[in-house]
Coordinates of C-alpha atoms in Angstrom, one line a residue:
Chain A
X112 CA 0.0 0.0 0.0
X113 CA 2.4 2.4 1.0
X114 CA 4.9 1.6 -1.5
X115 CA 2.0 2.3 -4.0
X116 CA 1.5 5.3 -2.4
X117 CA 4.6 6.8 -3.3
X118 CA 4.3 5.8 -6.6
X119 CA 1.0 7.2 -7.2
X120 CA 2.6 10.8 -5.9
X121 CA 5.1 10.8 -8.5
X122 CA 2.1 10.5 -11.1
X123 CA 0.0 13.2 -9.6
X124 CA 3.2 15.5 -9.5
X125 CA 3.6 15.0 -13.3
X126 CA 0.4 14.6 -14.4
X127 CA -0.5 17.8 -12.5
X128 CA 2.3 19.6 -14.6
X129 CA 0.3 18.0 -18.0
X130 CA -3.1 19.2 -17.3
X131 CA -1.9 22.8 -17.2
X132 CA -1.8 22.1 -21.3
X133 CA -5.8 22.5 -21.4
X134 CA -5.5 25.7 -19.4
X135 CA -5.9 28.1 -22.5
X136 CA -8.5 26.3 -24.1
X137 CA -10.3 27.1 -20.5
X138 CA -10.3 30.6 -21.7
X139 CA -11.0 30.1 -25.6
X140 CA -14.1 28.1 -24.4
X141 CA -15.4 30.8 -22.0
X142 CA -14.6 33.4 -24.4
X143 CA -16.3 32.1 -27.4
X144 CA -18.5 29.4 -26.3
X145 CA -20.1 30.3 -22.9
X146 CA -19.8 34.6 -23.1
X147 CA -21.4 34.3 -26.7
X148 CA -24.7 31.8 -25.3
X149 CA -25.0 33.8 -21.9
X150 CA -25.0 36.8 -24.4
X151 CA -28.2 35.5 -26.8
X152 CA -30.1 34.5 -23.2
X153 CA -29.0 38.1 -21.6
X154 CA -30.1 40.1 -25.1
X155 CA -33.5 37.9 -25.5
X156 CA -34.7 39.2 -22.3
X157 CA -33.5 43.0 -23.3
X158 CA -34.4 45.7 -25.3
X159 CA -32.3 47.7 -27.2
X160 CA -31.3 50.0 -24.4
X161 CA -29.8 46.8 -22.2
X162 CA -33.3 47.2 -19.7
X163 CA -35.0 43.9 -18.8
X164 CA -38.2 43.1 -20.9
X165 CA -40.2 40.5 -21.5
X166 CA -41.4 42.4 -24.9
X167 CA -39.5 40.3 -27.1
X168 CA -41.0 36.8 -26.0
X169 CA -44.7 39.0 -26.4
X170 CA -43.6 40.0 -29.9
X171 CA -43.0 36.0 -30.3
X172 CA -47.4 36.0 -30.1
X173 CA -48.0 38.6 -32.4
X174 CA -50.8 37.5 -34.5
X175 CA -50.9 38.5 -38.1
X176 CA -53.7 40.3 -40.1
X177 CA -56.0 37.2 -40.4
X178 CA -55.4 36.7 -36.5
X179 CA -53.1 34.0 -37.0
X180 CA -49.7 33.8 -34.9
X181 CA -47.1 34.4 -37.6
X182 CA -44.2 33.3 -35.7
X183 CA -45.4 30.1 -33.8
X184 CA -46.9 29.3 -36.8
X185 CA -43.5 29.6 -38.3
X186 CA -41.7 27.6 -35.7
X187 CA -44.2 24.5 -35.8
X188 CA -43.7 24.5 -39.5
X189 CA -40.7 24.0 -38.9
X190 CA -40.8 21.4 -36.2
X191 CA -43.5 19.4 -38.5
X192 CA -41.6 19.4 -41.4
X193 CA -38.3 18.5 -39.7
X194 CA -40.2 15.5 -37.9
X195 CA -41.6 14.7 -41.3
X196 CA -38.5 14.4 -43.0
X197 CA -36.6 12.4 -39.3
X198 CA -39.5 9.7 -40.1
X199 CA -38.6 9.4 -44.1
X200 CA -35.2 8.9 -43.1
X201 CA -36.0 6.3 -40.1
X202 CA -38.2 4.4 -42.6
X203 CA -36.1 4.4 -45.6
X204 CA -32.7 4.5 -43.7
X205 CA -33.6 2.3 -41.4
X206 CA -33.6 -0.9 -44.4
X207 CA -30.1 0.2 -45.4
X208 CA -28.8 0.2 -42.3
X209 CA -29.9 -3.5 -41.9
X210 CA -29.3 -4.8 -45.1
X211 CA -25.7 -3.3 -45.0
X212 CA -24.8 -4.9 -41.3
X213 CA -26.2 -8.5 -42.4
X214 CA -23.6 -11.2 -43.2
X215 CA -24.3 -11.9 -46.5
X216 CA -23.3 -8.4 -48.1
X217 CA -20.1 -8.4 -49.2
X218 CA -18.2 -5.1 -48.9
X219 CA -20.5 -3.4 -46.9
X220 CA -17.6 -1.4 -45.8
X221 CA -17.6 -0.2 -49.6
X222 CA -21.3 0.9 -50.1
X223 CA -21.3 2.5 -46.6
X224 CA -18.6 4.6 -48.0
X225 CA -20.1 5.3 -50.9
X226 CA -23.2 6.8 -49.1
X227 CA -21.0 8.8 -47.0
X228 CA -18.8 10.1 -50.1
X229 CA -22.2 13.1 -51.1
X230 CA -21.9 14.5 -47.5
X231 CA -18.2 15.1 -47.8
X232 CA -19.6 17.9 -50.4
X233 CA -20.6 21.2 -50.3
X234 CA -24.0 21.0 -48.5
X235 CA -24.9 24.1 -50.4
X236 CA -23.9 22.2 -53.7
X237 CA -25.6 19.1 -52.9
X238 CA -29.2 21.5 -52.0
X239 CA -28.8 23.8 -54.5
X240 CA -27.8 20.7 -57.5
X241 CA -31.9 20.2 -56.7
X242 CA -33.1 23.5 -57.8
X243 CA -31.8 22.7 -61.4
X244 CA -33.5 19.1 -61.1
X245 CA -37.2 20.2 -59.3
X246 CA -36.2 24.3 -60.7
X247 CA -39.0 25.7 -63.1
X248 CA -38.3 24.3 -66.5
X249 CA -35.7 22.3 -64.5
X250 CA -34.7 18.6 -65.9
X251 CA -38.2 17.1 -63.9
X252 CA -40.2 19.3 -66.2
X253 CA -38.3 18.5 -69.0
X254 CA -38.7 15.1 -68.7
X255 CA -42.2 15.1 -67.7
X256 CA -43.0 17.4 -70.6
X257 CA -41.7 14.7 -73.2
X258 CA -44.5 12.2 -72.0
X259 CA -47.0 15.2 -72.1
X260 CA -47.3 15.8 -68.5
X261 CA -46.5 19.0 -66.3
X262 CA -45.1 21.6 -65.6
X263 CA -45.3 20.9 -61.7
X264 CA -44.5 23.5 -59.4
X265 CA -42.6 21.9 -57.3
X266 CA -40.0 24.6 -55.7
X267 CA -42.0 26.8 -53.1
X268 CA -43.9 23.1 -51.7
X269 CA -43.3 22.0 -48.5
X270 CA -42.4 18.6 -50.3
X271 CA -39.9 20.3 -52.2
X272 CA -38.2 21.3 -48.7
X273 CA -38.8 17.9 -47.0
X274 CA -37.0 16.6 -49.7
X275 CA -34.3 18.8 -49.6
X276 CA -33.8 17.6 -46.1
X277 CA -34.0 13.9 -46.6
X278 CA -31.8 14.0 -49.0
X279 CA -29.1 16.4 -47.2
X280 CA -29.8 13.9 -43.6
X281 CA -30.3 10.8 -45.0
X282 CA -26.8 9.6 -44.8
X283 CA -26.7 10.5 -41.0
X284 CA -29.7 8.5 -40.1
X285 CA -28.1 5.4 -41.6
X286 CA -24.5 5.6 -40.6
X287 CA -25.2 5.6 -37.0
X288 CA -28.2 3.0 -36.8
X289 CA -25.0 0.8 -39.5
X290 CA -22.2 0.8 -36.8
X291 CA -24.4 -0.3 -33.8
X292 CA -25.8 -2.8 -35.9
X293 CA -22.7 -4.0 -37.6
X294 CA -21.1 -4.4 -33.5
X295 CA -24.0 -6.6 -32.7
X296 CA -23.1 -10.0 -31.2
X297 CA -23.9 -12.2 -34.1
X298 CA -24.2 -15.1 -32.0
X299 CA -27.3 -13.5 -30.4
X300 CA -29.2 -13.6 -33.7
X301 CA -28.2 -17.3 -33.9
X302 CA -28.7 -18.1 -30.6
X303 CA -32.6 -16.6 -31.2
X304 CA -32.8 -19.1 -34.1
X305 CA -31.8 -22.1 -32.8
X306 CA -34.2 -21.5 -30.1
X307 CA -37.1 -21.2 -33.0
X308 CA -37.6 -17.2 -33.6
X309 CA -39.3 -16.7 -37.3
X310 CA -36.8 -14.1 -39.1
X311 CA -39.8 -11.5 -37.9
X312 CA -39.7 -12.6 -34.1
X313 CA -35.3 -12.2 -34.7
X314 CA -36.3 -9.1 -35.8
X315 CA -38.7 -7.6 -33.2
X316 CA -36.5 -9.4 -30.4
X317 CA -33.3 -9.1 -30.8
X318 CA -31.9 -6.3 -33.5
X319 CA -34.6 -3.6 -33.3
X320 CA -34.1 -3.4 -29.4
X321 CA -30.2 -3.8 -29.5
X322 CA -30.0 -0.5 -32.5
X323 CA -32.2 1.7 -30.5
X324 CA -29.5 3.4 -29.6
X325 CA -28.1 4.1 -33.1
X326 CA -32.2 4.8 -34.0
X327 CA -31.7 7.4 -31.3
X328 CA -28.3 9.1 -32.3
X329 CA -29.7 8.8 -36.0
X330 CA -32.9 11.1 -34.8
X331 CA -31.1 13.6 -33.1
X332 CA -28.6 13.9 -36.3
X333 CA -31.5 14.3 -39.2
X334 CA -34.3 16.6 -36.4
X335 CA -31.9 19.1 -35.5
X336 CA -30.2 20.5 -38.2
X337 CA -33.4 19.7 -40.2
X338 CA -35.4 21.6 -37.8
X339 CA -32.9 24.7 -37.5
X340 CA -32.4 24.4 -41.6
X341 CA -32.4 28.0 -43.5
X342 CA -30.3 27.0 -46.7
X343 CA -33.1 24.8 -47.6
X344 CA -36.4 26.4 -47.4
X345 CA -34.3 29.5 -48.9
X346 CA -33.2 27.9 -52.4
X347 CA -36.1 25.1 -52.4
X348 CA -38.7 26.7 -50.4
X349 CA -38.6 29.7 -53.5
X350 CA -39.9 32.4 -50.8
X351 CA -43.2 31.1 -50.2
X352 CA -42.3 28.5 -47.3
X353 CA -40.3 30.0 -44.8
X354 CA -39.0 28.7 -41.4
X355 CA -37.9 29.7 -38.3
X356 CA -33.9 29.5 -39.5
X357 CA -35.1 32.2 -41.6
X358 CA -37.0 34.4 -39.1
X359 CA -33.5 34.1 -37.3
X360 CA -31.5 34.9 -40.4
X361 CA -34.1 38.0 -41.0
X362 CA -33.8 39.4 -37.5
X363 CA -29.5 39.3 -37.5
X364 CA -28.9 40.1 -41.0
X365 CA -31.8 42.4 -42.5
X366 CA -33.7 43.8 -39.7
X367 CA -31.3 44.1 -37.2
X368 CA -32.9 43.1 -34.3
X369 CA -30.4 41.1 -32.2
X370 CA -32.6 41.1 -28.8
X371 CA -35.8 39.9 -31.0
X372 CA -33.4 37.3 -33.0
X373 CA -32.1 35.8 -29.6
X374 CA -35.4 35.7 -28.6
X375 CA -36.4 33.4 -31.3
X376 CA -33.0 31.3 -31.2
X377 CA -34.1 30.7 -27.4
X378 CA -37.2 29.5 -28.2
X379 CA -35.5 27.4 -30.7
X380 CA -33.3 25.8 -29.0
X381 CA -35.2 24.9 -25.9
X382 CA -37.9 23.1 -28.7
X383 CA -34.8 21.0 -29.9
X384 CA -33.5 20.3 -26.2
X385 CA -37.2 19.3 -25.5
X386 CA -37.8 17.1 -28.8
X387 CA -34.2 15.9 -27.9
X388 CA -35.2 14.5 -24.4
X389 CA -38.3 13.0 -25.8
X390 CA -37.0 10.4 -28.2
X391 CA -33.5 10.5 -27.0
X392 CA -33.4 9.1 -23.2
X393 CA -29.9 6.9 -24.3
X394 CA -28.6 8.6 -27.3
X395 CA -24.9 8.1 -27.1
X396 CA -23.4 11.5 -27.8
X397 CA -20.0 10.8 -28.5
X398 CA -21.0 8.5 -31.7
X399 CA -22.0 11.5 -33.2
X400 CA -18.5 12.4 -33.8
X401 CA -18.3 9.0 -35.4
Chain B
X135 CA -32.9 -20.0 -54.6
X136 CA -30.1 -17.5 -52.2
X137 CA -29.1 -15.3 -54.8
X138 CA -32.9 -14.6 -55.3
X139 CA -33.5 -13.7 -51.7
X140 CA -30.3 -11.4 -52.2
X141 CA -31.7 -9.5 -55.3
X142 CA -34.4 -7.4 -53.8
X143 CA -32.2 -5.6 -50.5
X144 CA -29.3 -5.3 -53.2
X145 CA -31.7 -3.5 -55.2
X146 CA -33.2 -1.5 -52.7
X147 CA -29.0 -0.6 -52.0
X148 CA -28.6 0.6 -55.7
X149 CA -31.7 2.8 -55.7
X150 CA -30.7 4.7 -52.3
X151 CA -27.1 5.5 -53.6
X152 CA -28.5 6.4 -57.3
X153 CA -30.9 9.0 -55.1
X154 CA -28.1 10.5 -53.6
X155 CA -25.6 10.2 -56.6
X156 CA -28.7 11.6 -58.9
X157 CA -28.7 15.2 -58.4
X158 CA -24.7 15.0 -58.5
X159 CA -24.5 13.3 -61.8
X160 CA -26.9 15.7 -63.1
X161 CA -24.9 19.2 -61.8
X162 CA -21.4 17.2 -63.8
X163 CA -23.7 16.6 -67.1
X164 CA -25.1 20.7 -66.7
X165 CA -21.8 21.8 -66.1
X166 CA -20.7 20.9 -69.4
X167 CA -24.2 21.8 -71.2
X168 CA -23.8 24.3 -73.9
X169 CA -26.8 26.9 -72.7
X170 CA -27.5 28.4 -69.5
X171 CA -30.9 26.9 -69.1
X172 CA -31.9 23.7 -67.4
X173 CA -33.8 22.4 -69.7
X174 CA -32.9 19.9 -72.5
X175 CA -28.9 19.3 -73.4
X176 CA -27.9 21.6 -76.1
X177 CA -24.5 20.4 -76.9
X178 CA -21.1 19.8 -74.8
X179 CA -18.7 22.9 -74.0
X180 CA -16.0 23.8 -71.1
X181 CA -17.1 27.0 -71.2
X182 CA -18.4 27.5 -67.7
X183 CA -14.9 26.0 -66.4
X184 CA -13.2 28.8 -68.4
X185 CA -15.4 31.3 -66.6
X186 CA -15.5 30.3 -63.4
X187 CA -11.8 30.0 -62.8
X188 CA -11.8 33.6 -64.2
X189 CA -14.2 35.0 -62.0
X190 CA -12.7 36.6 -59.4
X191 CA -15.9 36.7 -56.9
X192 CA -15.0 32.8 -57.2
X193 CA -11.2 32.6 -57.2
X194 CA -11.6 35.0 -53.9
X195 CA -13.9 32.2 -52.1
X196 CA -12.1 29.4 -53.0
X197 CA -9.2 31.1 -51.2
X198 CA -11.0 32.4 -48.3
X199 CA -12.2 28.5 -47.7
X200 CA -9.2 26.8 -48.6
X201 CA -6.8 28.8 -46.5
X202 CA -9.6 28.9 -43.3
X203 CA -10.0 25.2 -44.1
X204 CA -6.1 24.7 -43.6
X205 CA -5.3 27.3 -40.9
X206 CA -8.5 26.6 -38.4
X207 CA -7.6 22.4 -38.9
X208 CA -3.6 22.7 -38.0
X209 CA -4.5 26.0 -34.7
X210 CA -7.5 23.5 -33.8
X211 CA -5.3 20.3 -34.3
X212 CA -2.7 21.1 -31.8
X213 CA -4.5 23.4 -29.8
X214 CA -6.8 20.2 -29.8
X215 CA -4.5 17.7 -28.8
X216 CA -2.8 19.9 -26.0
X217 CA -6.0 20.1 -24.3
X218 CA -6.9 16.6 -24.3
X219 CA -4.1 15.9 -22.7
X220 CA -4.6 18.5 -20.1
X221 CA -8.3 17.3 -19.5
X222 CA -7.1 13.4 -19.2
X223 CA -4.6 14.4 -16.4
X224 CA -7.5 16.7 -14.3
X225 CA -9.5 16.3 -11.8
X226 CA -12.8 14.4 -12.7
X227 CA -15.2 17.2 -11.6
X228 CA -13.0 19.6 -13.9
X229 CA -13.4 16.5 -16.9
X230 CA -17.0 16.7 -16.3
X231 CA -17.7 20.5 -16.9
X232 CA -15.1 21.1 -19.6
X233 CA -16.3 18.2 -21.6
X234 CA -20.1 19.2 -21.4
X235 CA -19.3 22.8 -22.4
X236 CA -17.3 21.2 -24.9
X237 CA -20.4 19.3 -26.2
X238 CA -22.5 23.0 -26.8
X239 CA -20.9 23.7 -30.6
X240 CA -21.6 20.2 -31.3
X241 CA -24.8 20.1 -30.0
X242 CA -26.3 23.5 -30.7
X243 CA -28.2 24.4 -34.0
X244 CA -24.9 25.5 -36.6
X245 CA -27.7 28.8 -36.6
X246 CA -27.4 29.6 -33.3
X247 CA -23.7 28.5 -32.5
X248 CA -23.4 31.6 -35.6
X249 CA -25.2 33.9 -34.1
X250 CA -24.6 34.0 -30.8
X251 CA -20.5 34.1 -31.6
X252 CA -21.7 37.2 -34.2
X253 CA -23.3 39.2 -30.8
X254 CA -19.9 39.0 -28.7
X255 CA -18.5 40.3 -32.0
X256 CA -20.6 43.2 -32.5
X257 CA -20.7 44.0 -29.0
X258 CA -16.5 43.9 -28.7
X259 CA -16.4 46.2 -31.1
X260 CA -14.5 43.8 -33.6
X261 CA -15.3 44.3 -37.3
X262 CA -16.2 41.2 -39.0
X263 CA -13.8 39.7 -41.7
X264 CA -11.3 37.0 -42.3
X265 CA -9.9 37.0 -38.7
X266 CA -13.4 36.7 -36.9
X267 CA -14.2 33.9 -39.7
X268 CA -11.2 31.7 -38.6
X269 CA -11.7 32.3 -34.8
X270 CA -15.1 31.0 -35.3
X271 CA -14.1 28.0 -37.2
X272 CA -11.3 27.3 -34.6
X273 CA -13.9 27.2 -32.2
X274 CA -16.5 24.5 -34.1
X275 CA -13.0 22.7 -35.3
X276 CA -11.9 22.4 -31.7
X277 CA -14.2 19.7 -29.9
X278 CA -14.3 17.7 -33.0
X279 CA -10.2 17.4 -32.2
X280 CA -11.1 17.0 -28.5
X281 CA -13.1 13.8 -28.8
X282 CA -11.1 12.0 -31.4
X283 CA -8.2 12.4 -28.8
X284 CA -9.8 12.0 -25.8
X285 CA -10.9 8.1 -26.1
X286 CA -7.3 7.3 -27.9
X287 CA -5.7 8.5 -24.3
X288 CA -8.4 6.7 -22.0
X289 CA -7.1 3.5 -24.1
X290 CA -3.8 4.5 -23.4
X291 CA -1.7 2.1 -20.8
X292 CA -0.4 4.4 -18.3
X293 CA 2.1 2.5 -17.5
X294 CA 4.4 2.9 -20.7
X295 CA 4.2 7.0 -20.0
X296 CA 5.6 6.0 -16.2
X297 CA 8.2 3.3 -17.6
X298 CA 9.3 6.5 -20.1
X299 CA 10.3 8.9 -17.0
X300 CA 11.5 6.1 -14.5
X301 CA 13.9 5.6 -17.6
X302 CA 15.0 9.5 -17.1
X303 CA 12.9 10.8 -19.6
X304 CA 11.7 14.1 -19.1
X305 CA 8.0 14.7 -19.3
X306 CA 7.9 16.7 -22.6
X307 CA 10.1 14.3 -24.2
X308 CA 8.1 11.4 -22.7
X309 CA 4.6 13.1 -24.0
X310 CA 6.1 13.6 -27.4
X311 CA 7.8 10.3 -27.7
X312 CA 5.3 7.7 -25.7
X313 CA 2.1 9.4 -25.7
X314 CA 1.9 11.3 -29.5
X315 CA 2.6 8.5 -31.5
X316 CA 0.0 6.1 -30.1
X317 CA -2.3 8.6 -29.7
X318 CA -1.6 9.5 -33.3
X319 CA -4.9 7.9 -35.1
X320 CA -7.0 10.1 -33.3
X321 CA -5.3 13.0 -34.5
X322 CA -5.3 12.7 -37.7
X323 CA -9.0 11.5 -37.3
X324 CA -9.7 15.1 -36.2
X325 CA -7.9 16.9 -37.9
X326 CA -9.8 15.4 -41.3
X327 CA -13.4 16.1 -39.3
X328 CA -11.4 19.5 -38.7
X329 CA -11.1 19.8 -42.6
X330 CA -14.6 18.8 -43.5
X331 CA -16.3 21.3 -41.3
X332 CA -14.8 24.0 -42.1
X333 CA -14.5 23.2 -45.8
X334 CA -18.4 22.7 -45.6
X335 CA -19.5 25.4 -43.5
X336 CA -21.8 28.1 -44.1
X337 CA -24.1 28.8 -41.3
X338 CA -21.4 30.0 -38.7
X339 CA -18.7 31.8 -40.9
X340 CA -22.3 33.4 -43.0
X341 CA -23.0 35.4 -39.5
X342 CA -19.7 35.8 -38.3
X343 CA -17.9 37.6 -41.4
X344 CA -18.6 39.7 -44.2
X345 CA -16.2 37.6 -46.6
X346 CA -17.7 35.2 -48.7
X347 CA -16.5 31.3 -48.3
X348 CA -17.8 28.9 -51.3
X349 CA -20.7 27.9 -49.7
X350 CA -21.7 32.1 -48.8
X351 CA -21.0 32.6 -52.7
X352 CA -23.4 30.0 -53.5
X353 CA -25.7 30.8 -51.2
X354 CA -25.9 34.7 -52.1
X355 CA -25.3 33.3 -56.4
X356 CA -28.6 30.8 -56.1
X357 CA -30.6 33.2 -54.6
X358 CA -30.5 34.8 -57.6
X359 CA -31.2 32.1 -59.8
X360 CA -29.7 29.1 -61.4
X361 CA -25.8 29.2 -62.5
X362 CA -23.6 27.1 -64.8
X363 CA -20.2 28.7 -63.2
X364 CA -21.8 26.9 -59.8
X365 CA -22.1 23.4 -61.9
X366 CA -18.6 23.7 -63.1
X367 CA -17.1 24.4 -59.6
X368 CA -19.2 22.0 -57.7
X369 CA -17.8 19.5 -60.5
X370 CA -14.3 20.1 -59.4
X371 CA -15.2 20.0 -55.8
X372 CA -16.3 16.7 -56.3
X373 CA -13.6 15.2 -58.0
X374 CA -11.2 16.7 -55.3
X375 CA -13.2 15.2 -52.3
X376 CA -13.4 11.6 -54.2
X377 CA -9.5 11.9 -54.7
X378 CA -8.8 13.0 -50.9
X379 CA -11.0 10.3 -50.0
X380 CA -9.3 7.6 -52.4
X381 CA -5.6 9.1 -51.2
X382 CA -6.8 8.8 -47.4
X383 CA -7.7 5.0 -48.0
X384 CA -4.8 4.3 -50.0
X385 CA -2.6 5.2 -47.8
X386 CA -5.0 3.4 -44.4
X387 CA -4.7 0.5 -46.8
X388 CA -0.6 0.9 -47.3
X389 CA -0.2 1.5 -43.2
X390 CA -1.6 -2.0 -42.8

C-alpha cells in the first residue's frame, strides 16, 4: 500500500504539470462558447437599451392580419416538417442500415462509403444541384413534358423542402443505426434461431431493441439540423415557405434586431433540447463524432 | 434460390445510392451543357470551367475557404490535442464540466452556435472579416479534435508513459515520444473532421464575417437564380473530395 503510495505521488506530481496544457483552451471556451450563449439569453430578455423586458417573448405572439400567430406558426412548420423528413429517413434509412450490417453483403464497408462520399460535399452544392432538377423548367419538367405531362410546381412546396432535407440527412440516419448494428453479437441472432424465432420474431426481439440506440443518435442527427435548416427552405422553399432559420437569419442580417433574433434562437433551442429529451433518453453522444 | 433472396435488398441498395448520386450526376452533365438553361442538353462545351476560374468573386472564395479550411484544422489540431491531454490528467469534476461545455458547438443548431459568436463580435467592437471567420471555425474545429483524442488516451496504458520517465525521460520528451505517437490515429482523425467542417460550413462563418467562403458565394449566387459557373465548380469540388478520400484509403490500406 504504502509503496504504491509513493508511486501514485510521483504521477499526480507529473500529471499535475500536464493538465496545465488545457488551461488556454479554459479561456477560448469561456470566451467564445459560454460569453457568446450567456450573451443571446441576456439580449433575449432585453431591449435595445440593455433594460430587462419580456417584450420580445410578447412579440414572439404577435398575430398577423388574419389573427393567426405568424411566428409560432412559423416555428411549428418547422418542427412538423423537420419531424416529417426524421420519419422518411428512419423508414427508408432504417432498411439500409440492416441490409448493410447482415452477413451476407459483401463489402458493406464499400457501399457504406459510398453513401457517406455526397456528405463530404458542399452542403450548399448538394441543395442547390436540386433546384436545377425540381427548378422551373428544370430537368423534372423537362422530362415530364416529353410524356406530355407537367409543368409541376414543385420549388416553393413543403415537399420540395422535406426533400431537400431527406436527401441532405439521410446519410446520418443510416451511418449511425450501420455501426451499432454492424457491432451486434452475431451469436445472439443465432442463438434466437436455434431457439425457433421466425426471421420477424429475430427481428422484433433481438436487432430492433439492441440498434435503439443508433435509432436514437440517428434522430437527433437528421431533427436538429433539419429543424434549425435555413439553406433549404431559402433555395427550395422559393420564398413562399419560410422557417424559423429564416426568421433568425431575418432578425441578424436584414432587420437588425439582435434582442428579438435571440429571442427566437431561445425558443428554438429549448424546442430542440425538448424534442431531444423525448426520443433520445440513451442517445450516445459521442458516436455523433463517429 | 439464395441469390434470389439477395436480389431485392441489393436493389433496394442501388436505388438509395443512385438517389443521392442523382442530383450529382446531373450538376457534372449541366456543367458541361452548352446553354444556361436547365432544360434539354444543347451540346457539350467547357465553357463554364473557363469562366468560373476567371471570375474573381469565385477565385476569392475558393481562397478564403481553402486557407480557413487549412489554418483553423492545424491551430485546432494542436491546440486540440494539447488540451486533451490536459483534461485526461484533471480532476474528474474539472473532466466533467469542460467536456459538457465542450459538447454545446456540437450540439447546438450551426444557426445559433453563428449567431450567438456574431453578438460577442458586434458588442466587442470587432469588425467582422477573415480574422473573426477563422476564430469562429477554430472554435466549431476544436471539440471535433477533442473527442477523437480523448478516447485514444483513455485507451492508453499508463504504465508505458511512467516506464518513459523512470527511464530518465523528461515529461515533454516522454509526451512527445510515448504518448503522441500512439495517440496519433485520433489525431489525424480530427484533424480530417477538422477539414470537412470548415470546408463545408456556411451557417457559422455566414454570421460571423462579411467575406464570402464557397458555400456564402453560393448561397448569395442561387438566390438569384440558377448558374452554370456553380455546376462547373461544384464538378471540381467533387472530383477533389473523391481523390482526398481515395488518397486517405490508400494510404490506411498501405499503413496496414
Amino acid at each position: 500500500m504504502k509503496k504504491k503510495a509513493k508511486n501514485i505521488g510521483v504521477r499526480a506530481d507529473v500529471n499535475n504539470r500536464n493538465k496545465w496544457c488545457a488551461v488556454p483552451y479554459y479561456v477560448w471556451m469561456i470566451i467564445f462558447i459560454v460569453v457568446p450563449l450567456v450573451m443571446v439569453v441576456f439580449f433575449s430578455f432585453t431591449d435595445s437599451d440593455y433594460h430587462f423586458t419580456t417584450a420580445n417573448y410578447e412579440k414572439f405572439l404577435t398575430r398577423g392580419a388574419n389573427g393567426e400567430l405568424i411566428y409560432v406558426t412559423t416555428l411549428l412548420r418547422s418542427l412538423g416538417l423537420a419531424l416529417i423528413a426524421t420519419l422518411i429517413c428512419l423508414i427508408v434509412g432504417y432498411p439500409v442500415a440492416l441490409i448493410l450490417s447482415s452477413k451476407r453483403i459483401k463489402r458493406s464497408d464499400l457501399l457504406i462509403t459510398a453513401i457517406m462520399l455526397p456528405t463530404w460535399m458542399n452542403f450548399l452544392l448538394r441543395t442547390y444541384a436540386w433546384m436545377t432538377i425540381i427548378g422551373r423548367n428544370g430537368l423534372l419538367d423537362t422530362l415530364l413534358a416529353l410524356i406530355g405531362l407537367g409543368p409541376v410546381e414543385m420549388i416553393g412546396t413543403n415537399g420540395a423542402i422535406i426533400l431537400g432535407m431527406v436527401y441532405n440527412f439521410l446519410p446520418f440516419m443510416i451511418l449511425p443505426i450501420y455501426s451499432v448494428m454492424a457491432k451486434m453479437d452475431h451469436s445472439l441472432v443465432e442463438a434466437a434461431t436455434d431457439l425457433g424465432a421466425n426471421p420477424l420474431q429475430v427481428f422484433l426481439r433481438v436487432k430492433l431493441p439492441l440498434s435503439m440506440s443508433g435509432i436514437a443518435t440517428g434522430i437527433t442527427m437528421v431533427f436538429m439540423p433539419a429543424a434549425s435548416s435555413f439553406v433549404i427552405p431559402n433555395l427550395l422553399g422559393g420564398n413562399k415557405v419560410s422557417m424559423i432559420g429564416n426568421t433568425i437569419e431575418d432578425q441578424f442580417k436584414s432587420a437588425g434586431n439582435y434582442n428579438f433574433g435571440s429571442t427566437i434562437a431561445m425558443i428554438l433551442m429549448v424546442c430542440i433540447l425538448l424534442s431531444m429529451l423525448i426520443f433520445n433518453g440513451k442517445g450516445d453522444k459521442e458516436e455523433m463524432i463517429m | 434460390m439464395k441469390k434470389k433472396k439477395n436480389g431485392l435488398p441489393i436493389l433496394y441498395i442501388a436505388l438509395i445510392i443512385a438517389f443521392l448520386y442523382l442530383p450529382i450526376l446531373v450538376m457534372i452533365l449541366y456543367s458541361f451543357n452548352e446553354t444556361s438553361a436547365t432544360g434539354p442538353f444543347t451540346g457539350f462545351t467547357v465553357k463554364w470551367y473557363e469562366s468560373a476560374f476567371r471570375n474573381q468573386k469565385i477565385l476569392d472564395a475558393l481562397a478564403v475557404t481553402f486557407s480557413i479550411a487549412g489554418i483553423a484544422t492545424v491551430v485546432s489540431t494542436v491546440f486540440g490535442t494539447l488540451t486533451a491531454i490536459g483534461i485526461f490528467n484533471s480532476r474528474m469534476l474539472t473532466q466533467k464540466i469542460v467536456t459538457n461545455v465542450t459538447y454545446v458547438p456540437m450540439l447546438n443548431p450551426d444557426i445559433v452556435t453563428g449567431i450567438s459568436i456574431m453578438l460577442l463580435f458586434v458588442y466587442a467592437g470587432i469588425p467582422r472579416g477573415y480574422m473573426t471567420m477563422l476564430m469562429a471555425h477554430i472554435t466549431f474545429c476544436l471539440p471535433y479534435v477533442i473527442f477523437s483524442v480523448l478516447p485514444k488516451l483513455r485507451q492508453l496504458d499508463p504504465n508505458l508513459y511512467e516506464a518513459a520517465l523512470d527511464l530518465g525521460a523528461r515529461p515533454g520528451y516522454a509526451l512527445g515520444r510515448v504518448v503522441i505517437p500512439q495517440i496519433m490515429p485520433g489525431i489525424i482523425t480530427g484533424a480530417l473532421l477538422a477539414f470537412t467542417m470548415s470546408i463545408d460550413d456556411f451557417a457559422i462563418s455566414f454570421f460571423t464575417s462579411d467575406e464570402a467562403n464557397l458555400s456564402i458565394y453560393v448561397y448569395s449566387a442561387a438566390k438569384r437564380g440558377i448558374k452554370p459557373e456553380i455546376n462547373a465548380i461544384s464538378t471540381v469540388v467533387f472530383f477533389g473530395v473523391l481523390a482526398l478520400l481515395i488518397i486517405i484509403n490508400f494510404r490506411k490500406k498501405k499503413e496496414n
